[in-house]
Amino acid sequence: MRLFLSFALILTSLAAVSAPPLFTEEAATRGLRFTQFNGMSGEFYFAENLGGGVALFDYDNDGDLDVYLTQGHMLGEGKTLQDALFPPPPDMPLSDRLFRNDLDAKSGAHFVDVTEQAGIEAHGYGMGVATGDYDNDGDVDLLVTNLVGVQLWRNNGKGRFEDLTLAAGLTTRSWPVSATFLDFDRDGLLDLYLANYVEFTTARNKPCYAPTSARDYCSPLVYPVGQDQLYHNIGNGRFIEVTDSAGINQASGPALGVVAADFNGDGWTDIYVANDAAANQLWINQKDGSFLDDAFLAGAAVNMDGKPEASMGVDAADFDADGDEDLFMTHLTGETNTIYVNNGEGWFEDRSLATGLAAPSKGYTSFGTAWFDYDNDGLLDLFAANGEVRTVPILAHAGDRYPLHQPNQLFHNLGNARFVETTAEAGDSLKPSEVSRGSAFGDIDNDGDTDIVVANNNGPVRLLINQTGNANHWIGLRLVDRHGRDAIGARVKFSRKGQADLWRRARTDGSYASANDSRILLGLGDSATAVTTEVHWPDGKVETWKDLGTDRYHALTEGEPPQ
Amino acid sequence: MTRIVLLVLVFGVAQAADEIALPSLSLALDGTTVELAAVPEPNLDRVEPSIVAGLAHERATVARLMQQATPDRQSLTRAYGRLGQSYQANSIYAPAEPAYRNAIALQADEPRWWYYLGYLYQQSARADHALPPYNETLRLQPDYAPARLRLGLALIELGRSAEAIAELKKIQELPGVRAEALGAIGRAELAQGNHRAAADALQTALAENPAASELHYPLAMALRGLGDVAGAREHLAARGEGQLPLDDPWIAAMTQRMTGARTHYFRALQYVNEEDFQKAAEGFQLGLLSDPNNRRARTSLARTLFLAGDRQAAHNQLLEVVRRWPEHPLAWFLLGLLADGDGDEQQALTYYKRSLEDEPDHAGANFFLAYQEMTADNCQMAAERFARVVRQTPENIVAVRSEILCRWQSGSSEAALLASIDHALIRHRDDPELSAWRIRLLATATDPRVRDPHTALKAGEKLYESTARPDVLEALAMAQAANGYYEKAAASQDVVVGQMMMFGAFDILPPAEARLERYRQGLPAESAWLPDDPVFRAPPVDVDGAFRHYPMDMAY
């Protein structure tokens, strides 16, 4: 018996030692070569440490995810690359980049820079990106947010994009960071919400100081707040701003994150805005083209102590399988990341302490994030892309030249409303300490598990390929609405015999300055039992598809039998 | 061993005058060997010289003691402890830890070093590390209540609410920490979903410390959880940053070691957020001792002095600012406010105008000048000035309303007034006053293009359904009368008059009674307002509010 126990222990320890990493970092080896240049020159320009963003989307409709990354350039009047504290790599163009995924069944994803070929010339100081088929022509368009204004890139479906910003009426000069496409009036056209940050120009940069008295980056509170903007898609490729008439002008804050979902369960899309150091807004859709913010009573404006938090990244999903959208938000060092649990009617409780998510996040400043099921066990886990916005004293005191970097974090959902940090299990891919910002989530190699692209500030992009998720069973859905575009905002109830129902939402928004895979990927654990799906389309219709096979993707089109 | 290390130390000091190395070493003291950790010299680029000098002084003290053939244990302990305090007070946390560790290695039975170490971990977002030092502090000095409080707070941070509540209940009756303990218990109960217990603790804490406005939000959430939505809304409306008092002499002693002006300013701003203006003023004063030419900080000092109740000192500081920096519109404006508050309108006028010389669009100066013009029945000019303020600060609802009222009184056409109200309602659509004015105008206008009693009635009924205020009901009564429903109008207006009497609003009673009489006689309201309606009077100048909230480019 003793011998057997010893043998078992040895086996157990061997298994622990040889457990494969959850993710491997493969950006460079898979052709995703990109370094964000933030243009810093020692002036502590407020905007320089906030980019960049990333989008995962299938621009060429070949069934795999391509990548768009935003780029910065030199900041400050008269500054040249000679002034840059961290010059860009010599062969790195200082403009946004589009990488096509030439996915191969055997060797996996491989990326090729097709920016010029695709006609994209984005020369703004890039912050973030949103995706959506705004013209309902069946291909995904791009909305790039810049330090000044936006660029709308219409996809012509033949591999090329056209800048139709002005033609679409998107003439804003504000500073949006995150944005989301949503159909708030159920007219079948994607509208647009811009989460605007503050009114900043390099000429109006202000001197701010750390608690140690050393020069440092400012808080957003020293700049006038930007007013978020809502644009109504009126068809014919045009938007009109409805910020005032929709009531969005009734509240504002320095917005960094935004997510659109039905928070009160009435079937209409609401909007949640994550504001930096100010109360967040929960815009409840009044179904008449207007919105009402009652985030304070809803318990989602500030944390449980009544304090506004930094609120960079945000995502909404049903992590506790009770059929409503819960919120997760990332914040500053000294604050905790916050989880707001929905009671089903749009009232939230801050359960950060009870879920175990508070303590491990308090030492980090987090940006990009998402609810995603990295191990396909049917429970939504969390990722946090970390990096400070103000000097990390211990790094500065050690002489670090860009003392903002921190490692990223991974949290596993235990299924009992508790989470545990599993960063160490992720392998070497999560060890680097970098200044991470945007992050996008999707199945890049179509192997049935969720991969991550992390956009670093003043550093290289990271591609985290999921190595173990598809050890469990899964089912993937691409939802196409009656207009022929990805049904952003559709909600799906998954039912299996003997199992609790699970809800997922088709979305591209959330995270920080980034756009996610619009497909739904549901982990099924060790059960390969066929799945029944009840799709709640954005226009209010409900359809059911029975006995869908597992371990594969399905395309479900509104009003049509399954393909 | 000690001697060798000391030689290295001396050599290190001799090599680089600016750097004072404090390496790790084994020190033989009183027959025992004490292992001391290195205290790394941090990179202090861009840190204020006064802080750098203060830290160098403390490091040199340690180094000097170490150079003695037989260092005095007590002196060395104190020196390491002071070094740790100096780093911690100036928010340079990394080297503070080994400094405290060394103080503990030299004198493990001194609870303060454990306490500072625990607090350091908590400040560095490492609550889990803070528990052992706090527990050791309490083992050595069980009656130091702030240590138990901070232990409880650390446990809350770690999600161990039940343990936290158990610790906090031990001190909830002790003076000095009672309020903080009750507040923390309330938050811990809330975190566990115990809304009744949370509400009880928070209500007790708030009743004993009404200025602790930070308690209103968690209390609102607890009440919401209990189904009391109206109570929750009431507390949401009262939420603020006012903090609970905590008497912690050990932390107060440590923070005395802040030496940089900006460090003091930074802390002062935290006190402003916490609405502790006395301490905020002290912070600005301390900072200005070494940074006397910082005009922003001196203006902030004036503001905090005023808010702390010392008007004269505030006035003196503002005079000092404008004497040394005459082109300082904010200081002139604040001086104008002080004069206005004293009733010296002429002096206030002079100061406001001086402010506008340097910044013609200064929103504050224009706003209060417009008030003066409104009081002087110069509504035309006041309206123009309010319009200027609205252009600068469109969110300023008082300016928006004042502009409309002034245009009204100065004879703007009814069509123009309706356009102004409609324009204002785009931004301030939830403002019941503006909505009520619109109803008044539609009900009483003489211009047929504007007059619309039917719309006024519908809007009045809808508004009163959601906002049952006397002014809204009075507008509804006007609309009812305009539609010929005089009995209804009289009944509504009767309620309005009753409410005015109940709340002692006797200044606005006469026009309300006059309207009631007209409705009883089957007559509509003469006009939206009578020319001498109190609504056209400028309200008293809110000096306190302006000193508290008027935006400033930078605070220091």
Coordinates of C-alpha atoms in Angstrom, one line a residue, chain B residues 30-463:
Chain B
D30 CA 24.8 42.3 22.9
G31 CA 26.1 38.9 22.4
T32 CA 23.7 38.0 19.6
T33 CA 24.0 38.2 15.8
V34 CA 21.5 40.4 14.0
E35 CA 20.9 39.9 10.3
L36 CA 20.2 43.2 8.6
A37 CA 18.8 43.4 5.1
A38 CA 20.2 45.8 2.5
V39 CA 18.1 49.0 2.1
P40 CA 18.5 49.8 -1.6
E41 CA 19.0 53.4 -2.6
P42 CA 16.1 54.0 -5.0
N43 CA 16.4 56.1 -8.2
L44 CA 15.0 59.4 -7.1
D45 CA 15.2 61.2 -10.5
R46 CA 12.6 64.0 -10.6
V47 CA 11.8 63.6 -6.9
E48 CA 11.8 67.0 -5.1
P49 CA 15.1 68.0 -3.7
S50 CA 13.7 68.4 -0.2
I51 CA 12.6 64.8 -0.1
V52 CA 15.9 63.6 -1.5
A53 CA 17.7 65.6 1.1
G54 CA 15.4 64.3 3.9
L55 CA 16.0 60.7 2.9
A56 CA 19.7 61.2 2.5
H57 CA 19.8 62.6 6.1
E58 CA 18.0 59.5 7.5
R59 CA 20.3 57.2 5.5
A60 CA 23.3 59.0 6.7
T61 CA 22.1 58.7 10.3
V62 CA 21.9 54.9 9.9
A63 CA 25.3 54.8 8.2
R64 CA 26.9 56.9 10.9
L65 CA 25.6 54.7 13.7
M66 CA 26.8 51.6 11.8
Q67 CA 30.3 53.1 11.7
Q68 CA 30.5 53.1 15.4
A69 CA 32.5 50.2 16.8
T70 CA 29.6 49.1 18.9
P71 CA 26.4 50.5 17.6
D72 CA 23.8 51.3 20.1
R73 CA 20.9 48.9 19.5
Q74 CA 18.2 51.4 20.5
S75 CA 19.6 54.2 18.4
L76 CA 20.1 52.0 15.4
T77 CA 16.5 50.6 15.8
R78 CA 15.1 54.1 15.9
A79 CA 17.2 55.2 12.9
Y80 CA 16.0 52.3 10.8
G81 CA 12.5 52.9 11.9
R82 CA 12.7 56.6 11.0
L83 CA 14.2 55.7 7.7
G84 CA 11.3 53.4 7.0
Q85 CA 8.8 56.1 8.1
S86 CA 10.5 58.6 5.8
Y87 CA 10.2 56.4 2.8
Q88 CA 6.7 55.4 3.6
A89 CA 5.5 59.0 4.3
N90 CA 6.9 60.1 0.9
S91 CA 5.2 57.1 -0.8
I92 CA 8.5 55.4 -1.7
Y93 CA 7.5 52.0 -0.5
A94 CA 10.1 49.5 -1.8
P95 CA 13.0 50.5 0.5
A96 CA 10.7 51.1 3.5
E97 CA 10.1 47.4 3.8
P98 CA 13.7 46.3 4.5
A99 CA 14.1 49.4 6.8
Y100 CA 11.2 48.2 8.9
R101 CA 12.4 44.6 8.8
N102 CA 15.7 45.8 10.1
A103 CA 14.1 47.7 12.9
I104 CA 12.1 44.6 13.8
A105 CA 15.3 42.4 13.7
L106 CA 16.8 44.8 16.2
Q107 CA 13.8 45.2 18.4
A108 CA 11.1 42.7 17.7
D109 CA 9.0 43.7 20.7
E110 CA 8.3 47.2 19.4
P111 CA 4.7 47.1 18.0
R112 CA 5.0 50.2 15.9
W113 CA 7.5 48.7 13.5
W114 CA 5.1 45.8 12.9
Y115 CA 2.2 48.1 12.5
Y116 CA 4.0 50.3 9.9
L117 CA 5.0 47.2 8.0
G118 CA 1.5 46.0 7.9
Y119 CA 0.2 49.4 6.8
L120 CA 3.0 49.5 4.2
Y121 CA 1.7 46.2 2.7
Q122 CA -1.8 47.5 2.8
Q123 CA -0.8 50.7 1.0
S124 CA 1.0 48.5 -1.6
A125 CA -2.1 46.5 -2.4
R126 CA -0.7 43.4 -0.6
A127 CA -3.4 42.9 2.1
D128 CA -2.5 39.3 2.5
H129 CA 1.0 40.2 3.6
A130 CA -0.4 42.8 6.0
L131 CA -2.2 40.2 8.2
P132 CA 0.9 38.7 10.1
P133 CA 2.4 42.1 11.0
Y134 CA -1.0 43.4 12.2
N135 CA -1.5 40.3 14.3
E136 CA 1.9 40.7 15.8
T137 CA 1.2 44.3 16.5
L138 CA -1.9 43.3 18.4
R139 CA -0.1 40.5 20.3
L140 CA 2.4 43.1 21.5
Q141 CA -0.2 45.8 22.1
P142 CA -3.7 44.4 22.2
D143 CA -5.3 47.7 23.1
Y144 CA -4.1 49.6 20.0
A145 CA -7.5 49.8 18.4
P146 CA -6.4 51.3 15.0
A147 CA -4.4 48.1 14.4
R148 CA -7.5 46.0 14.9
L149 CA -9.4 48.3 12.6
R150 CA -6.8 48.0 9.9
L151 CA -6.7 44.2 10.4
G152 CA -10.4 44.2 9.8
L153 CA -10.1 46.3 6.7
A154 CA -7.4 44.0 5.3
L155 CA -9.6 41.0 5.9
I156 CA -12.4 42.7 4.1
E157 CA -10.1 43.4 1.2
L158 CA -9.3 39.7 1.1
G159 CA -12.9 38.8 1.0
R160 CA -12.9 37.3 4.5
S161 CA -15.8 39.4 5.6
A162 CA -17.0 37.2 8.5
E163 CA -13.5 37.2 10.1
A164 CA -13.4 41.0 9.6
I165 CA -16.7 41.5 11.3
A166 CA -15.6 39.5 14.3
E167 CA -12.4 41.6 14.7
L168 CA -14.3 44.9 14.1
K169 CA -17.0 44.1 16.6
K170 CA -14.3 44.0 19.3
I171 CA -13.7 47.7 18.9
Q172 CA -17.0 49.0 17.8
E173 CA -17.6 50.6 21.2
L174 CA -14.2 52.2 21.5
P175 CA -13.9 56.0 21.1
G176 CA -11.6 57.1 18.3
V177 CA -12.3 54.1 16.1
R178 CA -16.0 53.4 16.7
A179 CA -17.2 55.2 13.6
E180 CA -14.7 53.6 11.3
A181 CA -15.4 50.2 12.8
L182 CA -19.2 50.5 12.3
G183 CA -18.7 51.8 8.8
A184 CA -16.4 48.8 8.0
I185 CA -18.8 46.4 9.6
G186 CA -21.6 47.8 7.4
R187 CA -19.6 47.4 4.3
A188 CA -18.5 43.8 5.2
E189 CA -22.1 42.9 5.9
L190 CA -23.1 44.4 2.6
A191 CA -20.4 42.3 0.8
Q192 CA -22.0 39.2 2.3
G193 CA -25.5 40.3 1.1
N194 CA -26.7 40.9 4.7
H195 CA -28.7 44.0 3.9
R196 CA -30.4 44.4 7.3
A197 CA -27.2 44.1 9.3
A198 CA -25.4 46.4 6.9
A199 CA -28.1 49.0 7.1
D200 CA -28.2 48.9 10.9
A201 CA -24.4 49.4 11.2
L202 CA -24.2 52.1 8.5
Q203 CA -27.2 54.0 9.9
T204 CA -25.7 54.0 13.3
A205 CA -22.3 55.2 12.0
L206 CA -24.0 57.9 9.9
A207 CA -26.3 59.1 12.8
E208 CA -23.2 59.6 14.9
N209 CA -21.2 61.2 12.1
P210 CA -23.5 63.0 9.8
A211 CA -20.6 64.5 7.9
A212 CA -19.4 61.1 6.8
S213 CA -21.2 61.3 3.4
E214 CA -19.2 58.3 2.1
L215 CA -21.6 56.1 4.0
H216 CA -24.7 57.1 2.1
Y217 CA -23.9 55.0 -1.0
P218 CA -23.4 51.6 0.8
L219 CA -26.4 52.5 2.9
A220 CA -28.5 53.1 -0.2
M221 CA -27.5 49.8 -1.6
A222 CA -28.4 48.1 1.7
L223 CA -31.8 49.8 1.7
R224 CA -32.3 48.9 -2.0
G225 CA -31.6 45.3 -1.0
L226 CA -34.3 45.6 1.7
G227 CA -36.8 46.9 -0.9
D228 CA -36.8 50.5 0.3
V229 CA -36.1 52.2 -3.1
A230 CA -37.3 55.6 -1.9
G231 CA -34.9 55.5 1.0
A232 CA -32.1 54.3 -1.3
R233 CA -32.7 57.2 -3.6
E234 CA -32.6 59.6 -0.7
H235 CA -29.2 58.4 0.4
L236 CA -27.9 58.3 -3.2
A237 CA -28.7 62.0 -3.5
A238 CA -26.8 62.6 -0.3
R239 CA -23.7 60.6 -1.2
G240 CA -20.3 62.3 -1.0
E241 CA -16.7 61.9 0.0
G242 CA -16.9 62.9 3.6
Q243 CA -14.9 60.3 5.6
L244 CA -15.3 58.8 9.0
P245 CA -13.0 60.1 11.6
L246 CA -10.1 57.9 12.8
D247 CA -7.7 58.7 15.5
D248 CA -4.4 56.9 14.7
P249 CA -1.5 58.6 16.4
W250 CA 1.1 56.2 15.1
I251 CA 0.2 56.9 11.4
A252 CA 0.0 60.6 12.2
A253 CA 3.5 60.4 13.6
M254 CA 4.7 58.7 10.4
T255 CA 3.1 61.1 8.0
Q256 CA 4.9 64.0 9.8
R257 CA 7.9 62.9 7.9
M258 CA 6.6 64.1 4.5
T259 CA 9.1 66.6 3.3
G260 CA 8.2 67.5 -0.2
A261 CA 5.9 70.4 -1.2
R262 CA 4.2 68.3 -3.9
T263 CA 3.8 65.4 -1.5
H264 CA 2.0 67.8 0.9
Y265 CA -0.2 69.1 -1.9
F266 CA -1.0 65.6 -3.0
R267 CA -2.1 64.7 0.5
A268 CA -4.0 68.0 0.8
L269 CA -6.0 67.2 -2.2
Q270 CA -6.9 63.9 -0.7
Y271 CA -8.2 65.7 2.3
V272 CA -10.2 68.1 0.1
N273 CA -11.8 65.0 -1.5
E274 CA -12.5 63.7 2.0
E275 CA -14.0 67.2 2.9
D276 CA -11.5 67.6 5.8
F277 CA -10.6 71.2 4.9
Q278 CA -8.7 71.9 8.0
K279 CA -6.2 69.2 7.3
A280 CA -6.2 70.2 3.6
A281 CA -5.2 73.7 4.5
E282 CA -2.5 72.5 6.8
G283 CA -1.2 70.4 3.8
F284 CA -1.1 73.4 1.5
Q285 CA 0.6 75.5 4.2
L286 CA 3.2 72.9 4.8
G287 CA 3.9 72.6 1.0
L288 CA 4.2 76.3 0.6
L289 CA 6.8 76.5 3.3
S290 CA 9.3 75.1 0.8
D291 CA 7.5 76.2 -2.4
P292 CA 6.3 79.8 -1.6
N293 CA 6.0 80.9 -5.2
N294 CA 3.4 78.4 -6.2
R295 CA 0.4 80.6 -6.9
R296 CA -1.9 77.8 -7.7
A297 CA -1.1 76.2 -4.3
R298 CA -1.6 79.5 -2.5
T299 CA -5.0 79.9 -4.2
S300 CA -5.9 76.4 -3.1
L301 CA -4.8 77.3 0.4
A302 CA -7.1 80.2 0.4
R303 CA -10.0 78.1 -0.7
T304 CA -9.4 75.4 1.9
L305 CA -8.9 78.1 4.6
F306 CA -12.3 79.5 3.7
L307 CA -14.0 76.1 3.7
A308 CA -12.3 75.4 7.0
G309 CA -14.1 78.5 8.4
D310 CA -11.2 81.0 8.4
R311 CA -12.5 83.7 6.1
Q312 CA -10.0 86.3 7.1
A313 CA -7.0 84.0 6.5
A314 CA -8.5 83.1 3.1
H315 CA -8.9 86.7 2.2
N316 CA -5.3 87.5 3.2
Q317 CA -4.0 84.7 1.1
L318 CA -6.0 85.8 -2.0
L319 CA -4.7 89.4 -1.5
E320 CA -1.2 88.0 -1.4
V321 CA -1.8 86.1 -4.6
V322 CA -3.1 89.1 -6.5
R323 CA -0.3 91.3 -5.0
R324 CA 2.4 89.0 -6.3
W325 CA 0.6 87.8 -9.5
P326 CA -1.9 90.5 -10.6
E327 CA -2.9 88.5 -13.7
H328 CA -4.6 85.8 -11.8
P329 CA -8.3 85.8 -12.7
L330 CA -9.3 83.0 -10.4
A331 CA -7.9 84.8 -7.3
W332 CA -9.7 88.1 -8.3
F333 CA -12.9 86.1 -8.8
L334 CA -12.6 84.5 -5.4
L335 CA -12.0 87.9 -3.8
G336 CA -15.1 89.1 -5.6
L337 CA -17.1 86.2 -4.1
L338 CA -15.9 87.0 -0.6
A339 CA -16.9 90.6 -1.0
D340 CA -20.3 89.5 -2.5
G341 CA -20.8 87.2 0.4
D342 CA -20.2 90.1 2.8
G343 CA -22.8 92.2 1.0
D344 CA -20.2 94.6 -0.4
E345 CA -21.5 94.6 -4.0
Q346 CA -19.3 97.5 -5.1
Q347 CA -16.1 95.8 -4.1
A348 CA -17.3 92.6 -5.6
L349 CA -18.0 94.3 -8.8
T350 CA -14.5 95.7 -8.9
Y351 CA -12.9 92.3 -8.3
Y352 CA -15.1 90.6 -10.9
K353 CA -14.3 93.2 -13.5
R354 CA -10.6 92.8 -12.7
S355 CA -10.9 89.1 -13.2
L356 CA -12.5 89.7 -16.6
E357 CA -9.7 92.0 -17.7
D358 CA -7.4 89.0 -17.9
E359 CA -10.0 86.4 -18.9
P360 CA -13.1 88.0 -20.6
D361 CA -14.9 84.7 -20.7
H362 CA -14.3 83.8 -17.0
A363 CA -17.5 81.9 -16.3
G364 CA -17.6 82.5 -12.6
A365 CA -17.0 86.3 -12.8
N366 CA -19.6 86.7 -15.6
F367 CA -22.1 84.6 -13.7
F368 CA -22.0 86.6 -10.5
L369 CA -21.8 89.9 -12.4
A370 CA -25.0 88.8 -14.1
Y371 CA -26.5 88.1 -10.7
Q372 CA -25.7 91.7 -9.7
E373 CA -27.2 93.0 -12.9
M374 CA -30.3 90.9 -12.4
T375 CA -30.7 92.3 -8.9
A376 CA -30.2 95.8 -10.3
D377 CA -33.1 95.2 -12.7
N378 CA -30.8 95.3 -15.7
C379 CA -32.1 92.1 -17.1
Q380 CA -31.1 92.7 -20.7
M381 CA -27.5 92.9 -19.8
A382 CA -27.7 90.1 -17.3
A383 CA -29.3 87.9 -20.0
E384 CA -26.4 88.6 -22.4
R385 CA -23.9 87.8 -19.6
F386 CA -25.7 84.6 -18.6
A387 CA -25.6 83.5 -22.3
R388 CA -21.9 84.0 -22.2
V389 CA -21.7 81.7 -19.2
V390 CA -23.8 79.1 -20.8
R391 CA -21.6 79.1 -23.9
Q392 CA -18.6 78.4 -21.6
T393 CA -20.4 75.9 -19.3
P394 CA -23.5 74.6 -20.9
E395 CA -24.0 72.2 -18.1
N396 CA -24.6 75.1 -15.7
I397 CA -28.4 74.7 -15.3
V398 CA -28.7 77.8 -13.0
A399 CA -27.2 80.0 -15.7
V400 CA -29.4 78.4 -18.3
R401 CA -32.5 79.1 -16.2
S402 CA -31.4 82.6 -15.3
E403 CA -30.8 83.5 -18.9
I404 CA -34.3 82.5 -19.9
L405 CA -35.8 84.3 -16.9
C406 CA -33.9 87.5 -17.7
R407 CA -34.9 87.3 -21.4
W408 CA -38.5 86.8 -20.2
Q409 CA -38.4 89.8 -18.0
S410 CA -36.6 92.0 -20.5
G411 CA -39.4 91.6 -23.0
S412 CA -38.2 88.8 -25.4
S413 CA -41.0 87.6 -27.6
E414 CA -42.9 84.6 -26.6
A415 CA -41.7 82.7 -29.7
A416 CA -38.1 83.5 -28.8
L417 CA -38.7 82.3 -25.2
L418 CA -40.2 79.1 -26.3
A419 CA -37.3 78.5 -28.7
S420 CA -34.9 79.2 -25.8
I421 CA -36.6 76.8 -23.5
D422 CA -36.8 74.1 -26.1
H423 CA -33.1 74.5 -26.8
A424 CA -32.3 74.3 -23.1
L425 CA -34.4 71.2 -22.8
I426 CA -32.3 69.3 -25.3
R427 CA -29.4 69.2 -22.8
H428 CA -31.5 69.4 -19.6
R429 CA -34.4 67.4 -20.6
D430 CA -35.0 66.1 -17.1
D431 CA -35.1 69.5 -15.5
P432 CA -38.6 69.9 -14.1
E433 CA -38.4 73.7 -13.8
L434 CA -37.7 74.2 -17.5
S435 CA -40.5 71.8 -18.3
A436 CA -42.8 73.6 -16.0
W437 CA -41.9 77.0 -17.5
R438 CA -42.7 75.6 -21.0
I439 CA -46.1 74.6 -19.7
R440 CA -46.7 78.1 -18.2
L441 CA -45.7 79.7 -21.5
L442 CA -47.9 77.4 -23.7
A443 CA -50.8 78.0 -21.3
T444 CA -50.6 81.8 -21.0
A445 CA -49.0 83.0 -24.2
T446 CA -50.8 85.7 -26.2
D447 CA -48.9 84.9 -29.4
P448 CA -51.2 82.4 -31.2
R449 CA -48.1 80.8 -32.7
V450 CA -47.0 79.9 -29.2
R451 CA -50.2 79.5 -27.3
D452 CA -51.2 75.8 -27.1
P453 CA -53.4 75.1 -24.0
H454 CA -54.0 71.5 -25.1
T455 CA -50.3 70.6 -25.3
A456 CA -49.7 72.4 -22.1
L457 CA -52.4 70.4 -20.3
K458 CA -51.1 67.0 -21.6
A459 CA -47.5 67.9 -20.7
G460 CA -48.6 69.3 -17.3
E461 CA -50.4 66.1 -16.4
K462 CA -47.5 63.9 -17.5
L463 CA -44.9 66.0 -15.7

